[in-house]
């Protein structure tokens, strides 16, 4: 196999990798907005992490210690 | 929760890094202004013999502002924002406290060592990676310490979800670690001296020629990304909503922009090597990806501007908000300017000219400088528990520096395009119209204007330093921590 | 995925790293071997030239001068043949520069002489009126670090297989051989110079920085 064919294959390879990533990324974006709209999950509330950040404020979501190492 | 009623956030490390931000900022910017005047008035290059030439001082300026001023600001805000959004205090862990202190002190001794070695001419010549191998090892140590403190603090958090700012800090840590290691693969030559009395500080790059250039600009471009961009975005995602009391316009957009930026940024390094000897496809890829990069960059910037939706009145009342909005505006400007310069045909004219430093400085002076100063202004009343000393001084500083930046980049645009066009001008007989020196002397007025712009910015920074100093020493003492807008005396 | 990932800092960091590292992997790896092949006729630097390159780096000449001629007519007319990848095969580190405050130097050896450099480094604006380049008189008094240059060359030879001591390539040998050779080369450069103290220094077995630097600049062709 010469350099030319290798480069062509690499080119196609890269194109499909990019296509794949493109699909994943937009699928992710779509799912974020869908879940927000259907009320499955509210993502916007996380910006309260900033507004409510004093040490004695109640955590937005308490950490479930059993799951974490 | 009841147990931490007496517990407070610990700001001792934040304070230390705040001081170094200001100290290294003054030094780095002062050297920058000296350099700018040296280009306009070359006699100034010979005032201190070997140690005062433009060429010796330039790495001190670039390293000083990038790794002195900006990194200090990043570390200061990390120890502040990190504790707060994770809802943990450094006081809770002796170990993390020690790591944080050690991180500071090792960092602090590195910078003077860097200045001394660079002024002596001990350099590897690779841009933004000039420091020689013993210093590089020292940097690795404190970079790892930063990582330990970061993941340690995350591990101790009370808040289950990690806020997007922390993501950006993490990305800086990881990406810079990777880039720095690969670009600084250097071999100390003393081990192969074969009996010759060679210098212990000297090293050569593991890669040669084109490969070295490739690795260098993969690093060089992305050091910009992960020192001047992502940590600064981390800052604005915390400080703007906090100072204005507004929710982030769209948290989902911030998440998407994050992954977009992470994926795309690294590809764009190739745009530094357009029309060089690196393979063609890589240049094209670098060029194309630079254009794609507009999307995630503007995603963040627009998200920040829209966060102020309905609250634009604050822009009139608070100079602090002004600094931050101006910062994101400059971010938009430089992230559209960069891709334009990365287009092959534009790059053919722009590359090697003053348009490039012009572009860098819209980003660093406008975006990085303003945001770091705004963050320090926001933190000052909280870490020193005093009211900001003077609002009118902040206003003066804001306008002085804004005018300084505008002078800077407009003069460099004109200088860059003028020079780029003159280099390629032909007369009717097909010979080059200008000798090289013609294209240098023509720049004198622009170099002067740029130096004046830089001087304005430096004066503004000195006002900032004075304002923080007075806040610390004689601001009105606050009885409780302000929730949102930072209190400032007129 | 969002929910799961962002509560697990470790996996989050791994995912982040992969996302960031992906580009570097694809961009840099494939062409590494190819780009490092020297073009025919490219030779490694002699010890004296390397000492000169170290002076070039010490004084950050690369902050204002590029060594990369782009393939445009306006550049090839001004500086000569455009640069080829293989010409840099022994350039460690590369010194392409990123800004032309002064002109390109990749082929400066073709059109400037020892004599020109000597006058120019002492006082650039006397040779090129209007020049904004600093003066470098200290290069006439400081001595170049030939020992480190030898260590540099020997590292390249032993570690990276740079063909010193091969047929038609510069000789390296032991430190004593290399030192003698560097001095001999320095004498050839000094013979074309006018500055008496530099000539005396070379006659006394020293190598002032300017001599090494000129040897390096003359080798750039």
XYZ file of C-alpha atoms in Angstrom:
780
model
C 0.000 0.000 0.000
C 1.540 3.284 -0.985
C 1.471 6.621 0.782
C -1.363 7.876 -1.417
C -3.853 5.138 -0.477
C -2.846 5.422 3.176
C -3.538 9.130 3.181
C -6.884 8.592 1.470
C -7.879 6.001 4.024
C -6.750 8.231 6.850
C -8.813 11.021 5.323
C -11.980 8.934 5.249
C -11.224 7.661 8.719
C -10.998 11.182 10.052
C -14.158 12.220 8.285
C -16.137 9.410 9.903
C -14.632 10.052 13.315
C -15.665 13.659 13.031
C -19.134 12.675 11.845
C -19.441 10.327 14.798
C -18.399 13.029 17.242
C -20.721 15.495 15.594
C -23.643 13.101 16.075
C -22.739 12.410 19.695
C -22.381 16.082 20.475
C -25.641 17.169 18.921
C -27.414 14.121 20.337
C -26.218 15.187 23.741
C -27.361 18.760 23.170
C -30.750 17.521 21.997
C -31.150 15.225 24.994
C -30.291 18.038 27.414
C -33.031 20.240 26.049
C -35.506 17.377 25.778
C -35.017 16.301 29.357
C -35.350 19.870 30.530
C -38.593 20.341 28.603
C -40.139 17.059 29.686
C -39.296 17.965 33.265
C -37.227 14.851 33.741
C -34.392 16.920 35.039
C -33.841 20.586 35.718
C -30.407 21.646 34.637
C -30.885 25.308 35.202
C -31.056 24.968 38.946
C -27.330 24.300 39.049
C -26.576 27.955 38.601
C -27.829 28.338 42.163
C -24.604 26.665 43.210
C -23.034 30.083 42.809
C -25.752 32.224 44.327
C -26.071 30.020 47.358
C -22.516 29.275 48.230
C -21.989 30.155 51.858
C -20.681 27.339 53.960
C -23.740 27.131 56.173
C -26.230 27.135 53.300
C -27.948 23.829 52.623
C -26.395 21.960 49.700
C -28.483 21.960 46.562
C -28.201 18.202 46.311
C -26.779 16.466 49.321
C -23.999 14.118 48.645
C -24.965 10.508 49.006
C -21.936 9.078 50.699
C -22.816 5.466 50.128
C -22.251 5.821 46.394
C -18.957 7.680 46.553
C -15.707 6.187 47.535
C -24.787 20.998 58.572
C -25.205 22.021 62.150
C -21.642 20.968 62.827
C -20.231 23.584 60.454
C -22.037 26.529 61.947
C -18.735 27.906 63.199
C -16.778 26.718 60.226
C -15.580 29.332 57.755
C -13.948 29.289 54.385
C -10.215 29.682 54.634
C -8.783 32.527 52.630
C -5.142 32.511 53.751
C -3.891 30.896 50.541
C -6.239 33.074 48.485
C -4.637 36.157 50.041
C -1.114 34.962 49.293
C -1.944 34.348 45.649
C -3.757 37.688 45.473
C -0.559 39.453 46.524
C 1.521 37.637 43.934
C -1.058 38.384 41.228
C -0.541 42.074 41.884
C 3.219 41.872 42.384
C 3.967 39.812 39.282
C 1.387 41.803 37.362
C 3.254 45.029 38.040
C 6.616 43.505 37.120
C 5.391 41.718 33.997
C 3.478 44.697 32.663
C 6.299 47.121 33.463
C 8.685 44.995 31.433
C 6.075 44.924 28.672
C 5.899 48.715 28.590
C 9.696 48.947 28.528
C 9.763 46.554 25.561
C 7.144 48.594 23.728
C 9.180 51.757 24.184
C 12.330 49.948 23.066
C 10.712 49.166 19.731
C 9.743 52.786 19.263
C 13.011 54.203 20.612
C 15.723 51.591 20.094
C 18.383 53.432 22.093
C 16.503 52.280 25.193
C 17.621 48.747 24.416
C 21.196 49.512 25.340
C 20.851 51.127 28.735
C 21.681 48.046 30.778
C 24.229 46.400 28.507
C 23.698 42.744 27.853
C 20.836 42.507 30.378
C 18.586 45.224 29.041
C 18.189 44.333 25.364
C 14.759 43.731 23.884
C 15.642 40.146 23.164
C 16.625 39.300 26.736
C 13.637 41.045 28.267
C 10.947 39.677 25.988
C 10.734 36.203 27.566
C 10.553 37.851 30.985
C 7.512 39.799 29.872
C 5.720 36.827 28.325
C 6.519 34.452 31.156
C 5.916 37.136 33.778
C 2.405 37.986 32.697
C 1.377 34.467 31.716
C 2.886 32.448 34.507
C 3.351 35.190 37.094
C 0.266 37.355 36.871
C -2.308 35.095 35.232
C -1.414 31.845 36.978
C -1.415 33.613 40.360
C -4.861 34.948 39.552
C -6.005 31.485 38.534
C -4.708 29.923 41.728
C -6.149 32.709 43.909
C -9.585 32.310 42.363
C -9.368 28.532 42.412
C -8.838 28.445 46.163
C -11.705 30.905 46.522
C -14.240 29.590 44.034
C -13.273 25.972 44.627
C -14.051 26.079 48.319
C -17.280 27.957 47.805
C -18.987 26.004 45.053
C -17.913 22.701 46.532
C -19.009 23.886 49.976
C -15.910 22.722 51.775
C -13.328 24.630 53.741
C -9.588 24.106 53.653
C -9.766 24.328 57.437
C -11.362 20.894 57.434
C -8.245 19.178 56.214
C -4.748 19.739 57.545
C -3.355 17.792 54.644
C -4.964 19.898 51.929
C -4.043 23.069 53.771
C -0.389 21.996 53.825
C -0.511 21.066 50.163
C -2.003 24.438 49.298
C 0.639 26.327 51.275
C 3.434 24.288 49.760
C 1.949 24.867 46.335
C 2.128 28.588 46.965
C 5.667 28.730 48.291
C 7.179 26.508 45.608
C 5.382 28.548 42.988
C 6.582 31.738 44.620
C 10.262 30.791 44.509
C 9.977 29.596 40.912
C 9.118 33.004 39.501
C 12.210 34.926 40.744
C 14.368 31.995 39.641
C 12.745 32.209 36.227
C 13.457 35.921 35.987
C 17.091 35.500 36.996
C 17.787 32.632 34.610
C 16.069 34.338 31.711
C 17.924 37.602 32.193
C 21.175 35.642 32.252
C 20.211 34.174 28.901
C 19.515 30.665 30.163
C 16.650 29.706 27.902
C 15.505 26.881 25.672
C 14.180 29.399 23.100
C 10.821 27.620 22.805
C 8.170 30.261 23.307
C 6.347 30.157 26.644
C 8.504 27.149 27.512
C 11.779 29.031 27.780
C 12.677 27.856 31.249
C 15.464 25.314 31.451
C 15.086 21.810 32.770
C 15.750 22.287 36.525
C 12.998 24.891 36.664
C 10.721 22.708 34.601
C 11.074 19.991 37.205
C 10.172 22.470 39.924
C 7.096 23.502 37.963
C 6.010 19.882 37.633
C 6.161 19.567 41.423
C 3.870 22.462 42.177
C 1.585 21.671 39.287
C 1.065 18.221 40.764
C 0.480 19.810 44.180
C -2.216 21.957 42.616
C -3.814 18.825 41.207
C -3.662 17.121 44.593
C -5.358 20.066 46.226
C -7.925 20.248 43.464
C -8.971 16.623 43.507
C -8.643 16.536 47.287
C -11.049 19.421 47.641
C -13.440 17.875 45.148
C -13.281 14.636 47.091
C -14.285 16.433 50.298
C -17.169 18.391 48.827
C -20.609 18.594 50.389
C -22.345 19.519 47.172
C -23.029 16.531 45.008
C -22.961 18.252 41.654
C -19.774 19.906 40.523
C -20.335 23.399 39.179
C -19.163 24.203 35.654
C -16.400 26.561 36.849
C -14.700 23.664 38.533
C -14.840 21.748 35.248
C -12.914 24.524 33.611
C -10.290 24.566 36.344
C -9.936 20.803 36.005
C -9.480 21.116 32.277
C -6.682 23.640 32.820
C -4.936 21.368 35.209
C -5.134 18.296 32.988
C -4.433 19.905 29.666
C -1.520 22.033 30.797
C -0.003 19.010 32.506
C -0.144 17.035 29.278
C 1.060 19.853 27.038
C 3.834 20.927 29.352
C 5.224 17.434 29.731
C 5.328 16.726 26.024
C 6.702 20.059 24.972
C 9.378 20.134 27.627
C 10.806 16.735 26.797
C 14.360 17.924 26.888
C 17.647 16.209 27.411
C 20.223 17.814 29.711
C 23.394 17.745 27.651
C 25.790 17.545 30.581
C 25.301 13.779 30.767
C 26.932 13.370 27.374
C 29.685 15.924 27.921
C 32.399 13.300 27.618
C 34.680 15.219 29.954
C 34.023 18.680 28.568
C 33.307 21.274 31.292
C 29.801 21.949 30.008
C 26.997 23.917 31.619
C 24.635 21.968 33.866
C 21.665 24.099 32.882
C 21.755 23.395 29.158
C 19.371 21.001 27.479
C 18.236 20.258 23.956
C 14.823 19.332 22.703
C 13.967 15.700 22.179
C 12.449 16.597 18.803
C 14.180 18.230 15.871
C 13.095 20.836 13.343
C 9.600 20.425 11.958
C 8.569 17.959 14.653
C 9.795 20.298 17.339
C 7.811 23.122 15.757
C 4.715 20.963 15.653
C 4.931 20.001 19.295
C 5.868 23.525 20.285
C 2.821 25.125 18.658
C 0.526 22.395 19.790
C 1.743 23.464 23.221
C 2.047 27.174 22.517
C -1.444 27.542 21.193
C -3.033 25.449 23.869
C -1.099 26.969 26.709
C -3.029 30.041 25.621
C -6.176 27.980 25.660
C -5.724 26.505 29.070
C -4.059 29.424 30.827
C -5.705 32.421 29.174
C -9.074 30.971 28.263
C -10.557 28.112 30.245
C -9.602 29.292 33.764
C -10.792 32.775 32.898
C -14.106 31.325 31.736
C -14.187 29.505 35.059
C -13.840 32.875 36.754
C -16.551 34.603 34.762
C -18.996 31.719 35.298
C -18.633 32.282 39.000
C -18.004 35.981 39.484
C -20.480 37.494 37.042
C -23.568 35.657 38.325
C -22.422 36.152 41.885
C -21.699 39.855 41.623
C -24.883 40.599 39.678
C -27.112 38.227 41.657
C -28.434 36.751 38.411
C -28.729 33.130 37.413
C -26.543 32.026 34.531
C -28.633 32.598 31.398
C -28.470 28.959 30.351
C -26.640 26.331 32.308
C -27.202 23.857 29.479
C -25.443 26.172 27.072
C -22.513 26.415 29.464
C -22.236 22.634 29.542
C -22.393 22.336 25.773
C -19.908 25.132 25.240
C -17.585 23.387 27.664
C -17.436 20.112 25.776
C -17.307 21.931 22.471
C -14.352 24.013 23.562
C -12.525 21.041 25.039
C -12.831 19.082 21.862
C -12.112 21.752 19.318
C -9.442 23.899 20.938
C -6.557 21.467 20.665
C -6.960 21.107 16.931
C -6.380 24.731 16.224
C -2.657 24.748 17.071
C -1.773 24.133 13.437
C -2.737 27.678 12.504
C 0.618 28.874 13.860
C 2.353 26.884 11.156
C 0.440 27.833 8.038
C 2.711 27.890 4.961
C 5.508 26.346 6.991
C 7.020 22.932 6.380
C 4.461 20.956 8.363
C 2.156 18.789 6.221
C -0.520 20.614 4.289
C -3.487 18.757 5.707
C -2.427 19.770 9.196
C -2.338 23.425 8.241
C -5.776 23.168 6.660
C -7.102 21.332 9.688
C -5.688 23.996 12.005
C -7.242 26.687 9.886
C -10.666 25.034 9.670
C -10.840 24.122 13.330
C -9.935 27.666 14.295
C -13.059 28.834 12.529
C -15.163 26.159 14.221
C -13.764 27.405 17.513
C -15.862 30.548 17.203
C -18.952 28.545 18.178
C -18.037 27.333 21.656
C -16.171 30.548 22.435
C -19.105 32.705 21.540
C -21.404 30.250 23.281
C -19.779 31.115 26.586
C -19.464 34.802 25.859
C -23.085 35.201 24.778
C -24.209 33.181 27.754
C -22.460 35.695 29.973
C -23.887 38.724 28.208
C -27.402 37.250 28.357
C -26.965 36.563 32.046
C -27.269 40.328 32.424
C -30.610 40.291 30.573
C -33.001 42.723 32.206
C -30.292 43.881 34.571
C -28.298 46.117 32.295
C -28.838 48.943 34.721
C -26.166 47.388 36.895
C -23.673 48.288 34.223
C -24.189 51.914 35.101
C -24.022 51.518 38.820
C -21.241 48.993 39.260
C -17.758 49.390 37.766
C -17.144 45.786 38.696
C -19.879 44.577 36.345
C -18.426 46.916 33.735
C -15.061 45.208 33.971
C -16.638 41.799 33.505
C -18.895 42.766 30.615
C -15.990 44.490 28.900
C -13.924 41.344 29.468
C -16.467 39.128 27.747
C -16.782 41.653 24.930
C -13.025 41.532 24.394
C -13.243 37.768 24.537
C -15.717 37.872 21.671
C -13.495 40.260 19.756
C -10.372 38.177 20.098
C -12.129 34.878 19.412
C -13.423 36.244 16.117
C -10.114 37.925 15.285
C -8.122 34.731 15.872
C -10.098 32.631 13.375
C -9.880 35.436 10.818
C -6.100 35.391 11.143
C -6.136 31.615 10.840
C -7.715 31.720 7.369
C -4.897 30.807 5.009
C -5.006 33.848 2.768
C -5.251 36.254 5.702
C -2.503 34.408 7.492
C -0.217 34.887 4.515
C -0.298 38.614 5.251
C -0.730 38.583 9.013
C 1.834 35.985 10.021
C 5.122 37.369 11.375
C 3.651 40.884 11.662
C 2.542 43.022 14.598
C -1.069 42.072 14.053
C -0.285 38.883 15.968
C 0.901 40.579 19.182
C -2.031 42.938 18.653
C -4.426 39.992 18.689
C -2.781 38.427 21.714
C -3.105 41.663 23.625
C -6.840 42.179 22.992
C -7.210 38.801 24.612
C -4.754 39.226 27.443
C -5.285 42.887 28.336
C -8.992 42.983 27.644
C -10.196 39.549 28.574
C -7.646 38.041 30.968
C -6.497 41.252 32.660
C -9.971 42.691 33.156
C -11.434 39.440 34.382
C -8.616 38.732 36.835
C -8.824 42.248 38.226
C -12.609 42.026 38.485
C -12.260 38.728 40.341
C -9.782 40.283 42.754
C -12.069 43.266 43.260
C -14.949 40.917 44.022
C -12.907 38.801 46.404
C -11.268 41.687 48.271
C -14.281 42.683 50.420
C -14.808 39.033 51.286
C -11.267 37.964 52.059
C -10.272 41.157 53.875
C -13.781 41.767 55.263
C -13.613 45.414 54.266
C -15.438 47.665 51.855
C -13.690 48.428 48.545
C -11.746 51.628 49.006
C -12.825 53.719 46.049
C -15.438 53.373 43.351
C -14.328 56.485 41.503
C -10.798 55.135 41.304
C -12.240 51.987 39.752
C -14.078 54.076 37.179
C -10.920 55.991 36.320
C -8.973 52.778 36.024
C -11.621 51.234 33.790
C -11.602 54.063 31.270
C -7.845 54.528 31.336
C -7.257 50.871 30.633
C -9.995 50.610 28.024
C -8.484 53.516 26.116
C -5.070 51.873 26.534
C -6.295 48.622 24.979
C -7.990 50.389 22.099
C -4.794 52.324 21.333
C -2.872 49.094 21.547
C -4.860 46.958 19.181
C -5.777 49.604 16.643
C -2.141 50.628 16.239
C -1.077 47.011 15.932
C -3.758 46.239 13.351
C -2.572 49.094 11.202
C 1.095 48.269 11.780
C 0.590 44.580 10.992
C -1.405 45.044 7.818
C 0.851 47.854 6.599
C 3.945 45.750 7.073
C 2.356 42.606 5.633
C 1.328 44.489 2.494
C 4.684 46.225 2.111
C 6.607 42.960 2.307
C 4.747 41.665 -0.720
C 4.539 44.865 -2.799
C 6.076 44.774 -6.293
C 6.817 47.602 -8.642
C 5.874 47.642 -12.319
C 9.115 45.905 -13.329
C 8.467 42.969 -11.050
C 10.990 43.720 -8.349
C 10.264 44.156 -4.676
C 9.187 47.693 -3.942
C 10.497 48.025 -0.394
C 13.662 46.932 1.324
C 13.088 45.366 4.726
C 14.196 48.435 6.627
C 11.544 50.565 4.853
C 8.931 48.329 6.392
C 10.438 48.880 9.838
C 10.854 52.636 9.861
C 7.277 53.086 8.681
C 6.062 51.503 11.905
C 7.575 54.073 14.243
C 4.366 56.071 14.897
C 2.394 52.873 15.564
C 5.039 51.547 17.909
C 4.922 54.828 19.803
C 1.140 54.744 20.011
C 1.221 51.154 21.199
C 3.736 52.006 23.910
C 1.496 54.846 25.102
C -1.488 52.477 25.164
C 0.526 49.999 27.182
C 1.594 52.742 29.557
C -2.066 53.676 30.136
C -2.821 50.089 30.977
C 0.110 49.905 33.378
C -0.962 53.108 35.138
C -4.446 51.639 35.441
C -2.961 48.530 36.967
C -1.044 50.603 39.496
C -4.325 52.329 40.431
C -5.802 48.872 40.885
C -2.940 47.818 43.135
C -3.314 50.992 45.181
C -7.071 50.480 45.461
C -6.667 46.938 46.727
C -3.936 48.022 49.120
C -6.120 50.766 50.587
C -9.086 48.376 50.789
C -6.941 46.012 52.779
C -5.584 48.640 55.133
C -8.212 51.340 55.471
C -11.521 50.221 53.926
C -14.538 50.354 56.213
C -14.800 47.085 58.121
C -17.809 44.976 57.140
C -19.749 43.153 59.828
C -21.027 40.478 57.503
C -20.160 39.047 54.145
C -21.933 40.796 51.267
C -24.245 38.441 49.373
C -23.955 39.820 45.853
C -22.897 43.288 44.801
C -19.567 44.182 46.367
C -19.816 47.226 48.615
C -17.645 50.113 47.539
C -17.060 53.542 48.996
C -17.491 56.326 46.487
C -24.481 10.808 31.069
C -24.333 14.352 32.331
C -25.756 13.329 35.656
C -23.621 10.278 36.125
C -20.367 11.757 34.951
C -20.304 14.986 36.786
C -20.712 13.461 40.166
C -17.694 11.265 39.616
C -14.643 13.483 39.435
C -12.353 10.642 38.465
C -14.295 9.472 35.427
C -15.068 13.036 34.580
C -11.362 13.810 34.514
C -10.641 10.753 32.366
C -13.334 11.717 29.887
C -12.062 15.262 29.838
C -8.520 14.140 29.236
C -9.524 11.902 26.350
C -11.496 14.696 24.748
C -8.566 17.055 25.028
C -5.854 14.595 24.035
C -7.688 13.275 20.979
C -6.615 16.092 18.676
C -2.964 15.859 19.613
C -2.938 12.173 18.978
C -4.433 12.440 15.512
C -2.479 15.502 14.464
C 0.981 14.846 15.709
C 1.617 11.143 15.676
C 1.251 10.160 11.979
C 3.836 12.500 10.503
C 6.503 12.293 13.112
C 8.786 9.851 11.393
C 8.401 11.352 7.950
C 9.201 14.928 8.871
C 12.491 14.049 10.500
C 14.237 12.799 7.358
C 17.065 15.127 6.318
C 17.202 16.431 2.757
C 20.214 15.509 0.671
C 23.193 17.673 1.584
C 21.930 18.699 5.008
C 24.745 18.443 7.509
C 24.755 18.715 11.291
C 26.255 21.866 12.779
C 29.941 21.885 13.692
C 30.805 22.492 17.336
C 31.657 26.135 16.663
C 28.381 26.651 14.796
C 26.469 25.020 17.619
C 28.194 27.334 20.082
C 26.992 30.143 17.844
C 23.469 28.792 17.813
C 23.606 28.756 21.599
C 24.542 32.440 21.505
C 21.638 33.013 19.108
C 19.346 31.354 21.632
C 20.934 32.979 24.679
C 20.207 36.411 23.289
C 16.798 35.301 21.941
C 17.528 36.410 18.383
C 14.511 34.269 17.538
C 12.275 36.765 19.347
C 12.606 39.074 16.326
C 13.996 36.972 13.476
C 12.336 34.038 11.800
C 14.132 31.161 10.098
C 11.319 30.031 7.880
C 10.860 31.182 4.315
C 7.306 30.680 3.148
C 6.572 29.597 -0.433
C 5.554 33.012 -1.807
C 7.290 34.862 -4.595
C 7.722 37.925 -2.407
C 9.566 35.821 0.146
C 11.703 33.777 -2.202
C 12.701 37.000 -4.001
C 13.714 38.548 -0.721
C 15.275 35.652 1.168
C 15.946 32.837 -1.304
C 14.539 29.339 -1.827
C 11.608 28.494 0.440
C 12.357 26.298 3.459
C 12.085 22.516 3.302
C 11.237 20.262 6.193
C 14.344 18.129 5.831
C 16.646 21.116 6.151
C 15.730 21.290 9.808
C 16.459 17.641 10.524
C 19.349 18.525 12.848
C 17.856 21.702 14.257
C 17.333 21.023 17.931
C 15.498 23.067 19.102
C 13.882 24.597 16.034
C 14.304 28.382 15.864
C 11.656 29.367 13.315
C 10.502 32.280 15.421
C 7.013 33.708 15.230
C 7.607 37.364 14.526
C 9.647 39.262 11.951
C 10.579 42.435 13.714
C 13.758 41.956 11.708
C 14.186 40.008 8.444
C 14.268 36.245 8.026
C 17.661 34.606 8.564
C 17.177 31.102 7.226
C 19.566 31.705 4.296
C 21.419 34.718 5.616
C 24.735 32.942 4.972
C 24.106 33.352 1.239
C 24.069 37.117 1.170
C 25.853 38.494 4.229
C 29.541 38.288 5.071
C 31.590 37.947 8.241
C 32.645 41.550 7.880
C 29.040 42.738 7.539
C 27.935 40.847 10.647
C 30.867 42.161 12.641
C 29.965 45.791 11.983
C 26.264 45.144 12.279
C 26.347 43.380 15.625
C 28.496 46.154 17.073
C 26.145 48.882 15.913
C 23.220 47.890 13.684
C 22.057 51.372 12.825
C 25.514 52.295 11.502
C 25.124 49.562 8.884
C 21.378 49.813 8.308
C 20.197 53.364 8.985
C 16.889 53.336 10.804
C 17.447 49.882 12.289
C 15.728 49.282 15.631
C 17.925 46.330 16.549
C 19.815 46.625 19.852
C 23.600 46.768 19.842
C 25.398 43.626 20.955
C 28.902 44.787 21.978
C 28.989 42.246 24.800
C 29.334 39.498 22.225
C 32.802 40.831 21.434
C 33.984 40.363 25.021
C 32.019 37.344 26.311
C 33.400 33.968 25.425
C 31.220 31.355 23.756
C 30.556 28.147 25.636
C 32.325 25.667 23.389
C 32.268 22.957 26.060
C 28.492 22.991 26.235
C 28.350 23.043 22.459
C 30.444 19.902 22.442
C 28.139 18.269 24.990
C 25.227 19.381 22.831
C 26.706 17.792 19.705
C 27.691 14.653 21.543
C 24.187 14.274 22.959
C 22.792 14.568 19.458
C 25.263 12.001 18.225
C 24.859 9.446 21.008
C 21.193 9.810 21.745
C 19.565 10.840 18.485
C 21.948 9.256 16.006
C 22.914 12.512 14.329
C 25.662 11.501 11.869
C 28.730 13.200 13.266
C 32.040 11.518 12.420
C 30.489 9.896 9.342
C 31.956 10.277 5.900
C 31.426 13.774 4.538
C 29.942 14.927 7.840
C 31.532 17.155 10.481
C 33.999 15.426 12.805
C 33.364 15.418 16.525
C 35.759 13.003 18.220
C 36.826 13.559 21.814
C 36.490 16.838 23.677
C 40.144 17.690 22.994
C 39.765 17.036 19.253
C 36.567 19.021 19.106
C 38.061 21.918 21.018
C 41.045 22.085 18.695
C 38.778 21.886 15.657
C 36.493 24.632 16.977
C 39.481 26.874 17.564
C 40.730 26.244 14.079
C 37.315 27.135 12.649
C 37.263 30.226 14.847
C 40.594 31.328 13.418
C 39.163 31.189 9.912
C 36.289 33.428 10.924
C 38.549 35.810 12.848
C 40.820 36.157 9.837
C 37.997 38.036 8.074
C 37.301 40.267 11.059
C 38.770 43.650 11.911
C 38.291 43.941 15.665
C 41.771 43.587 17.132
C 40.738 42.376 20.587
C 38.668 39.582 19.028
C 41.608 38.578 16.835
C 43.896 38.575 19.885
C 41.467 36.518 21.912
C 41.215 33.897 19.180
C 44.993 33.857 18.820
C 45.154 33.168 22.569
C 42.862 30.164 22.233
C 39.588 31.796 23.217
C 36.369 31.929 21.217
C 34.443 35.181 21.672
C 30.658 34.851 21.243
C 30.687 36.991 18.115
C 32.999 34.564 16.315
C 30.774 31.591 17.103
C 27.643 33.517 16.171
C 29.096 34.562 12.826
C 30.145 30.986 12.141
C 26.552 29.944 12.807
C 25.007 32.700 10.696
C 27.378 31.939 7.823
C 26.312 28.299 7.959
C 22.661 29.220 7.353
C 22.289 28.646 3.642
